[in-house]
Coordinates of C-alpha atoms in Angstrom, one line a residue:
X1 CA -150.5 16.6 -65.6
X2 CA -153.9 17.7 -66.2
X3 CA -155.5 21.2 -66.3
X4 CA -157.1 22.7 -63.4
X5 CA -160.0 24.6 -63.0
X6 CA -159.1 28.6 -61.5
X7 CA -159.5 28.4 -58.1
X8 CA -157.4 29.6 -54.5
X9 CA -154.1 28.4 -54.3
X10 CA -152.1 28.7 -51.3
X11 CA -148.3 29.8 -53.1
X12 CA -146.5 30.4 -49.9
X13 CA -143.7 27.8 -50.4
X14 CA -142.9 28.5 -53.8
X15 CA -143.3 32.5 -52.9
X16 CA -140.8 31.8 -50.2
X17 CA -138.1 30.2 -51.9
X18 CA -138.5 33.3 -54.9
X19 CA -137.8 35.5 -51.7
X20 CA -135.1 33.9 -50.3
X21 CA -133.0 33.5 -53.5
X22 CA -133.7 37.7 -53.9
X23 CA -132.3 37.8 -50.6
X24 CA -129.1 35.8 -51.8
X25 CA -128.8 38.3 -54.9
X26 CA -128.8 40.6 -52.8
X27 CA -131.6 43.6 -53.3
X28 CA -133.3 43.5 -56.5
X29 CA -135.8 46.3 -57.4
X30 CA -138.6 45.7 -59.3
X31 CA -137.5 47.8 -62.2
X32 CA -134.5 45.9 -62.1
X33 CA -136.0 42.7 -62.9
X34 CA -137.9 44.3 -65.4
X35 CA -135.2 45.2 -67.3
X36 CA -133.0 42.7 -66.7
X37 CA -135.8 40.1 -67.9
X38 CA -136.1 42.4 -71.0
X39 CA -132.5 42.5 -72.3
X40 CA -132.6 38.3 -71.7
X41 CA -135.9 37.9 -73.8
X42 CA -134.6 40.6 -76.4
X43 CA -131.1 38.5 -77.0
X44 CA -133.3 35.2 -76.6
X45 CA -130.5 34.3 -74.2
X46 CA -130.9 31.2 -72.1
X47 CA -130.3 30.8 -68.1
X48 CA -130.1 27.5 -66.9
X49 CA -131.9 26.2 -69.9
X50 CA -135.1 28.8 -69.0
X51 CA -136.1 30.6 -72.0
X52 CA -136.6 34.1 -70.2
X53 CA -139.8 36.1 -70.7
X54 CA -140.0 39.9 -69.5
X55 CA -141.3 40.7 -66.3
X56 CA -143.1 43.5 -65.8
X57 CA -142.4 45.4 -62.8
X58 CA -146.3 45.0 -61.5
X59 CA -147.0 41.4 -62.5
X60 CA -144.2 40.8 -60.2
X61 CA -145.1 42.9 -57.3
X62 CA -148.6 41.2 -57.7
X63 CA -146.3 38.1 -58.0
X64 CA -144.1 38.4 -54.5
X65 CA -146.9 40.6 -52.6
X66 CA -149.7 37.7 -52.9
X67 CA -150.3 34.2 -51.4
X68 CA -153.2 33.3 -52.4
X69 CA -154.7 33.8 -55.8
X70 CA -157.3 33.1 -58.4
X71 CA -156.0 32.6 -61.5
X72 CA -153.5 30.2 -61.7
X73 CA -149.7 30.7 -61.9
X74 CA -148.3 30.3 -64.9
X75 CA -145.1 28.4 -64.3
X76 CA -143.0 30.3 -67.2
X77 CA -143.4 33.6 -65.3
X78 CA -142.2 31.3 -61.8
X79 CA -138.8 30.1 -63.8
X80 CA -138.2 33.2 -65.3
X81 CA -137.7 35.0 -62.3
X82 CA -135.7 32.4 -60.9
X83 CA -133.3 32.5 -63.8
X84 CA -133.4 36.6 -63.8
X85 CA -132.8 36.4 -60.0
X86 CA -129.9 33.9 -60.6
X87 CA -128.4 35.9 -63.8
X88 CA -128.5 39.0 -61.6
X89 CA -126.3 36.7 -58.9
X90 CA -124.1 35.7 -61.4
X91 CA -123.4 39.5 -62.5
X92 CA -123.3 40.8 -59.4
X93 CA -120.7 37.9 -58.3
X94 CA -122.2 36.6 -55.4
X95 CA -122.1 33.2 -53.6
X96 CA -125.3 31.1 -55.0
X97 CA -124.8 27.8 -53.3
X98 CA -127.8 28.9 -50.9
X99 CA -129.7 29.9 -53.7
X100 CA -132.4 26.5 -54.7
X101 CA -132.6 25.0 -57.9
X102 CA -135.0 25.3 -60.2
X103 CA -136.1 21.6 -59.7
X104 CA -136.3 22.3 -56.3
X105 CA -138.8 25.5 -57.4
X106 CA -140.2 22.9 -59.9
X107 CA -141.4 20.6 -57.1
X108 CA -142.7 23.1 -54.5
X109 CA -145.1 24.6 -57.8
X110 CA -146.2 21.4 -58.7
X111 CA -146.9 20.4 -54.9
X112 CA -149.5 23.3 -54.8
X113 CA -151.1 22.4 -57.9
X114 CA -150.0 25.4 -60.3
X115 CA -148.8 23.5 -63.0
X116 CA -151.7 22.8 -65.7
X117 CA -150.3 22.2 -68.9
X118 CA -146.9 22.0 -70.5
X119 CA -146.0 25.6 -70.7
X120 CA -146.4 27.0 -74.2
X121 CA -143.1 27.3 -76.4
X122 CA -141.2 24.2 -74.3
X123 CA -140.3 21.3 -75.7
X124 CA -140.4 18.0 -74.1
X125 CA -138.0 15.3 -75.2
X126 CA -138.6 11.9 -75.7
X127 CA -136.7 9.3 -73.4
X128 CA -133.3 8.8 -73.8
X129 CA -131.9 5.6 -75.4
X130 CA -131.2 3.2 -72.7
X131 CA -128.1 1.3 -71.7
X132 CA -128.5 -1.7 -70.4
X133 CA -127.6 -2.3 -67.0
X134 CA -127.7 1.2 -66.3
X135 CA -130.7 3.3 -65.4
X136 CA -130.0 6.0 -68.0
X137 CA -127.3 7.5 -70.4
X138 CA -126.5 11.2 -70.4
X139 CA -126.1 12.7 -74.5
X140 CA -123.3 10.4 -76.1
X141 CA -123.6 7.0 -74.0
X142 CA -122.1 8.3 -70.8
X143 CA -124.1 6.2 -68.0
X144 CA -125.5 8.4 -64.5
X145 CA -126.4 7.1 -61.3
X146 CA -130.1 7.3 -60.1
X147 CA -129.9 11.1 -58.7
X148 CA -127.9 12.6 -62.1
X149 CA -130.4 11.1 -64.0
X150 CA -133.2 12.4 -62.7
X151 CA -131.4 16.0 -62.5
X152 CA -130.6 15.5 -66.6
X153 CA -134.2 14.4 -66.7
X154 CA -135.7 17.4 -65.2
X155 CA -133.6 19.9 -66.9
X156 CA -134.0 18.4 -70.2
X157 CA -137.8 19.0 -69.7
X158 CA -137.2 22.2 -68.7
X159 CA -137.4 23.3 -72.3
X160 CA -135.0 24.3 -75.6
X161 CA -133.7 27.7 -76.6
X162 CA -136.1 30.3 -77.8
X163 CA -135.8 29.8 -81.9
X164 CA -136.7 33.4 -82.8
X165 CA -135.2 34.3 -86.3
X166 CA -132.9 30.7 -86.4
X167 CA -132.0 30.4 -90.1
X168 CA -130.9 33.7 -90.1
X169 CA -128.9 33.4 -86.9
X170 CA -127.1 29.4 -88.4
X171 CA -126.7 31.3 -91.8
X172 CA -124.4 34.4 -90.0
X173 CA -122.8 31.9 -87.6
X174 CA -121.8 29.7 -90.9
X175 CA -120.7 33.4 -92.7
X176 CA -118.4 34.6 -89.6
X177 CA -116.7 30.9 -89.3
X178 CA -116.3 31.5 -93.2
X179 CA -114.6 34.8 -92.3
X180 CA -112.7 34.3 -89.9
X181 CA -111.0 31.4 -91.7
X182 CA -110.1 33.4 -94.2
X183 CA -108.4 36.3 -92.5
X184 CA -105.8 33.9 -90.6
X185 CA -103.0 36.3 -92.2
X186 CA -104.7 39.6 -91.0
X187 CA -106.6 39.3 -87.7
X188 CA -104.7 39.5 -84.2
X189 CA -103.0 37.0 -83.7
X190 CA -101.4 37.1 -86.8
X191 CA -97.6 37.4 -85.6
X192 CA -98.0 34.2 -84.4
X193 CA -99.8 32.7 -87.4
X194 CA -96.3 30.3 -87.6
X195 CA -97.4 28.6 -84.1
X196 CA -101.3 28.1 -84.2
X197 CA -102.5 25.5 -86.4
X198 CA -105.5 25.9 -88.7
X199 CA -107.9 24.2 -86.1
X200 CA -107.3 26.9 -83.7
X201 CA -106.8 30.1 -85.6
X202 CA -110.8 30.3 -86.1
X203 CA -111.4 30.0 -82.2
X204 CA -108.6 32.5 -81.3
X205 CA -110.6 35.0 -84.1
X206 CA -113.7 34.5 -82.1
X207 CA -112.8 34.4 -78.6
X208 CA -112.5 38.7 -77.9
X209 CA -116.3 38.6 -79.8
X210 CA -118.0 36.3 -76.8
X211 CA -120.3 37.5 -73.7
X212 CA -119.4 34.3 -72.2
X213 CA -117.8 31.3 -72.0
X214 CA -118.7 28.4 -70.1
X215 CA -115.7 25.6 -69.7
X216 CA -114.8 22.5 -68.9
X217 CA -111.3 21.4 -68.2
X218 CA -111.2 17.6 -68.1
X219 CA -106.9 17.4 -67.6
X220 CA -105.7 21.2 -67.4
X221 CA -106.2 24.5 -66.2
X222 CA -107.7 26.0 -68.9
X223 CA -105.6 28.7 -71.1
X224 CA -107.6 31.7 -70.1
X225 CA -106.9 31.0 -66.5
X226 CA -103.6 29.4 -66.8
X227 CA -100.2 31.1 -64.8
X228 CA -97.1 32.2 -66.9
X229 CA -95.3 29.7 -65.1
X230 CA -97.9 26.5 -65.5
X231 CA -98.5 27.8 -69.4
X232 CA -94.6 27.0 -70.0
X233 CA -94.5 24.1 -68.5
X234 CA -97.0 21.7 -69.8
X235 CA -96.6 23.5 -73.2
X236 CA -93.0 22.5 -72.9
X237 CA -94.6 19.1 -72.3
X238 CA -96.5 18.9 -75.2
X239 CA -93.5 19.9 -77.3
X240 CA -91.0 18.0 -76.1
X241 CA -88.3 19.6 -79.0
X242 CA -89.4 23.0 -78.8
X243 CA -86.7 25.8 -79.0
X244 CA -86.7 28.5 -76.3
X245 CA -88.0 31.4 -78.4
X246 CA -90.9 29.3 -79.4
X247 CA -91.2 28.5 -76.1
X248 CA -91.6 32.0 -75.5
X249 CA -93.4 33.0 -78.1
X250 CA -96.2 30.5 -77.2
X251 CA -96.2 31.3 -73.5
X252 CA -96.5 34.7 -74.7
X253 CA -99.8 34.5 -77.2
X254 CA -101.7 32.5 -74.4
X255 CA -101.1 35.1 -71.9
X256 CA -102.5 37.7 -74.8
X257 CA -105.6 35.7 -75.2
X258 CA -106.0 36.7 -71.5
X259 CA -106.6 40.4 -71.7
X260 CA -110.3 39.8 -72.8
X261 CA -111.2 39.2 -69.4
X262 CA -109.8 42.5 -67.7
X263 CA -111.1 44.6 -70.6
X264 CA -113.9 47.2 -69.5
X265 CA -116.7 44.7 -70.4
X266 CA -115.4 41.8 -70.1
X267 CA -117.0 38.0 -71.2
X268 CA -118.4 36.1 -68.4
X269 CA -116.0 33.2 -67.8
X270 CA -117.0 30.4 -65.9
X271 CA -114.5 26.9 -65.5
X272 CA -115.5 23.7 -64.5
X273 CA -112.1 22.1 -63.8
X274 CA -111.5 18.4 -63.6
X275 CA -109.6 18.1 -59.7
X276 CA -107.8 15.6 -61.8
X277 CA -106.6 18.7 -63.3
X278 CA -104.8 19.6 -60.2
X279 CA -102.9 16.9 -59.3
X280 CA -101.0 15.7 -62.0
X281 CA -98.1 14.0 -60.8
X282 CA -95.8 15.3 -63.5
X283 CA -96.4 18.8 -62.4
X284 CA -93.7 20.5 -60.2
X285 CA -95.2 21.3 -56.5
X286 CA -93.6 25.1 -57.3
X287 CA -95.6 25.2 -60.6
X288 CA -99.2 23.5 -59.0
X289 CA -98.6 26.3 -56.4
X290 CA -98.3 29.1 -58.9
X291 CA -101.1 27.9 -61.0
X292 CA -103.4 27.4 -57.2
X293 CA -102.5 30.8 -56.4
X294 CA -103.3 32.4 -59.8
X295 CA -107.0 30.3 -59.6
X296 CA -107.6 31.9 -56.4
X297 CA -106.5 35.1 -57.6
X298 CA -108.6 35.0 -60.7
X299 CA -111.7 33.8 -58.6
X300 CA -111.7 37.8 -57.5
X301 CA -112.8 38.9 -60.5
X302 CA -116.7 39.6 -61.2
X303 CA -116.6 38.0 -64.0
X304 CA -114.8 34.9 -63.7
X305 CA -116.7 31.7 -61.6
X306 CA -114.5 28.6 -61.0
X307 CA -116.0 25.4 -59.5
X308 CA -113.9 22.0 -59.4
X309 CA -115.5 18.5 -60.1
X310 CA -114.6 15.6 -59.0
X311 CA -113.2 13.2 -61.6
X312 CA -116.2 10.4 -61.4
X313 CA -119.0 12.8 -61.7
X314 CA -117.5 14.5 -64.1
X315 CA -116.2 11.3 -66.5
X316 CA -119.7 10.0 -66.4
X317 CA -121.3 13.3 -67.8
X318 CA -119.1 14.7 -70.3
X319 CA -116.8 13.2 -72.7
X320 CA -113.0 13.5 -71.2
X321 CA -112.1 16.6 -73.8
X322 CA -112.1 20.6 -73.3
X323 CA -115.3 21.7 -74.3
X324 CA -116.3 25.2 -74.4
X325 CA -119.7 26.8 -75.1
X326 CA -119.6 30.0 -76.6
X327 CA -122.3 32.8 -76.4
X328 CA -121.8 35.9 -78.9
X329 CA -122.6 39.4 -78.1
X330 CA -125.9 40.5 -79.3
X331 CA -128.3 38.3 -80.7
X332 CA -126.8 37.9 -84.6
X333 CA -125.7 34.8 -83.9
X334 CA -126.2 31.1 -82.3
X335 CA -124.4 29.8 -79.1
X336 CA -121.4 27.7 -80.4
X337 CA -119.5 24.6 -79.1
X338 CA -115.8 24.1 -79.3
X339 CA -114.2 21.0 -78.9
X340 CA -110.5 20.7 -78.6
X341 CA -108.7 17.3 -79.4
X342 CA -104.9 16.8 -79.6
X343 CA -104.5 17.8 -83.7
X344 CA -107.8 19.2 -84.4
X345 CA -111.3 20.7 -83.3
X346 CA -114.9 21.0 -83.8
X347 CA -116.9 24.1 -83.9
X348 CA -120.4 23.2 -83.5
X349 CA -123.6 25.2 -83.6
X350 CA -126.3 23.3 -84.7
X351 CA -129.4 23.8 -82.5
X352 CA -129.3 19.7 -81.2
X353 CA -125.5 19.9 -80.7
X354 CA -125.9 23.3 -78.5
X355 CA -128.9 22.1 -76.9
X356 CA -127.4 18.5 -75.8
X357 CA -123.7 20.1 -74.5
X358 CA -125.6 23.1 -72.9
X359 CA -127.4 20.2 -70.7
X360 CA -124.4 18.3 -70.3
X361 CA -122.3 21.4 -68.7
X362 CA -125.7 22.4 -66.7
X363 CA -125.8 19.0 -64.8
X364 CA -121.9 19.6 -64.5
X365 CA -122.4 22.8 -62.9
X366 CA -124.9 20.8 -60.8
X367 CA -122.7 18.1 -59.6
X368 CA -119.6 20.5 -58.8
X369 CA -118.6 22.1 -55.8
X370 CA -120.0 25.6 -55.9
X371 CA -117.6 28.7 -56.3
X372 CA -117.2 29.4 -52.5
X373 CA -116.5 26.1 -51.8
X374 CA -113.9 25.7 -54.9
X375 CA -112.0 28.7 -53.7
X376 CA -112.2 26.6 -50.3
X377 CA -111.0 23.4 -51.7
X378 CA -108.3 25.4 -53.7
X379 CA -107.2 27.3 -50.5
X380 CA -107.2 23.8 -49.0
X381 CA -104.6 22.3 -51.8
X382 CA -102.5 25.6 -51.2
X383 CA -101.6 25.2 -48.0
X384 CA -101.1 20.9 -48.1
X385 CA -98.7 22.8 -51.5
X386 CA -96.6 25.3 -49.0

């Protein structure tokens, strides 16, 4: 795009859809955004890949009171508030499929000629490597369709994490995976240091230290959401010879991982689950109805967000493994993936790896079915159950 010269714009449409996703949230002082735009620039925390900026409290009265202005808009101060608003949803636990997407936001701003230069601190990408036969490839080769390309497209130009103090932040994360390594034998879980392998001790460690989780379950439930009943069975499955106090004993340490989401501040736990997930035909009806119910139980809690996927979207944008990315309290650290094979794991937290799985889950949140209509589709599959 070029640059513009200042003159009169006419920002009704993009003003409207700012107004109509503050009427989703639910009201929304202006202080509110002002601090809440604050505490997301101080922790250099991401929302939908926007790299937050404050907002002061009369930049964005000037913002939402005015149509027509002189200076131009400055599109970083347009996402942000999206991404507050939308952070502010997500806390607040409300319903956002009738809140627009940012590349629906991008396209109304550009329409009115706002946009002049790439916004300062963004990075733009170069083109993907191409497949051929295919229009494009999401990160590791997966081919999209015309529409998920263009949605990985936009959000990858929406920008990368804010660096602030980066070597310091990979240094700690590389300390604390050194730590808690080393303190298999003392650290909570310790009583059942004889049934957690070594791949999965330094994730258990780290889990009661997040802020929030984002998931995806390719071919379970996954353990933080799982039933008593549905834990037991497939880890029966998976160990075939296992004794009955084992048995026990494992059922018993996943449902302790659980407590860190009813604690008084608990992490922010949103599941993309595979529907594949949900009907595997070696599950019991009895136990697939337990684990429905529990979902939908679970769904009632402000901080957890469950959204089902349907198996060909999802296979096509993320690799067919449980992948979590982590986000750590405060700001001492880097966001961190975990991927979970049969006999071992990855902990990943380069900033390439976190920036190409954080776009990966986006457009996965993107192609799902959105909360309300999960706990729907899961209400749905409970009754065909009973």
């Amino acid at each position: 795009m070029t640059n513009k010269s200042p003159k009169s714009f006419d920002i009704t449409p993009v003003i409207s859809l700012l107004k109509h996703n503050m009427g989703v949230t639910g009201p929304v002082s202006y202080s509110t955004l002002e601090r809440v735009s604050g505490r997301l620039e101080q922790e250099g925390v991401r929302v939908a890949g926007v790299a937050v900026e404050r907002l002061p409290s009369s930049s964005t009265h000037e913002l939402l009171a005015s149509t027509r202005r002189v200076k131009a808009l400055r599109w970083e101060c347009v996402a942000s508030l999206w991404a507050v608003l939308r952070e502010i949803g997500l806390e607040r636990r409300r319903d956002l499929s009738r809140m627009e997407t940012l590349m629906e936001l991008r396209r109304r701003f550009d329409a009115v000629g706002q946009d002049a230069v790439e916004p300062a601190g963004w990075q733009r990408h170069g083109a993907e490597h191409r497949t051929p036969g295919v229009l494009g490839a999401a990160p590791g080769g997966v081919a999209l369709n015309t529409d998920e390309h263009e949605a990985l497209t936009a959000l990858r130009d929406l920008g990368t994490l804010r660096r602030g103090d980066r070597a310091g932040q990979h240094a700690a994360m590389r300390r604390l995976l050194e730590v808690v390594r080393e303190r298999r034998h003392s650290d909570w879980w310790r009583e059942y240091g004889d049934i957690v392998p070594d791949w999965f001790g330094p994730y258990l460690s780290l889990e009661p230290m997040l802020e929030r989780l984002r998931i995806y379950a390719p071919r379970r439930v996954p353990g933080l959401l799982q039933s008593p009943l549905y834990a037991r069975h497939v880890i029966a499955g998976d160990h075939p010879s296992i004794g009955a106090d084992e048995l026990a004993r494992r059922v018993e340490l996943r449902m302790l991982r659980q407590r860190v989401l009813r604690r008084p501040e608990p992490p922010i736990c949103w599941a993309l689950i595979n529907r594949q997930a949900l009907q595997d035909p070696d599950l019991p009806a009895p136990v697939l109805r337990d684990q429905v119910k529990h979902l939908i139980t679970m769904t009632s809690y402000r901080n957890i967000v469950v959204q089902l996927v349907e198996p060909g979207k999802a296979d096509r944008i993320l690799a067919t493994e449980p992948t979590i990315l982590m986000r750590f309290a405060g700001a001492s650290y880097t966001d961190m993936v975990y991927l979970e094979r049969d006999d071992h794991a990855g902990y990943l937290y380069e900033a390439d790896d976190i920036e190409r799985f954080s776009l990966r889950l986006e457009l996965l949140t993107l192609s799902a079915l959105d909360p309300g209509n999960s706990v729907k589709a899961l209400l749905g599959l409970l009754d065909w159950l009973s």
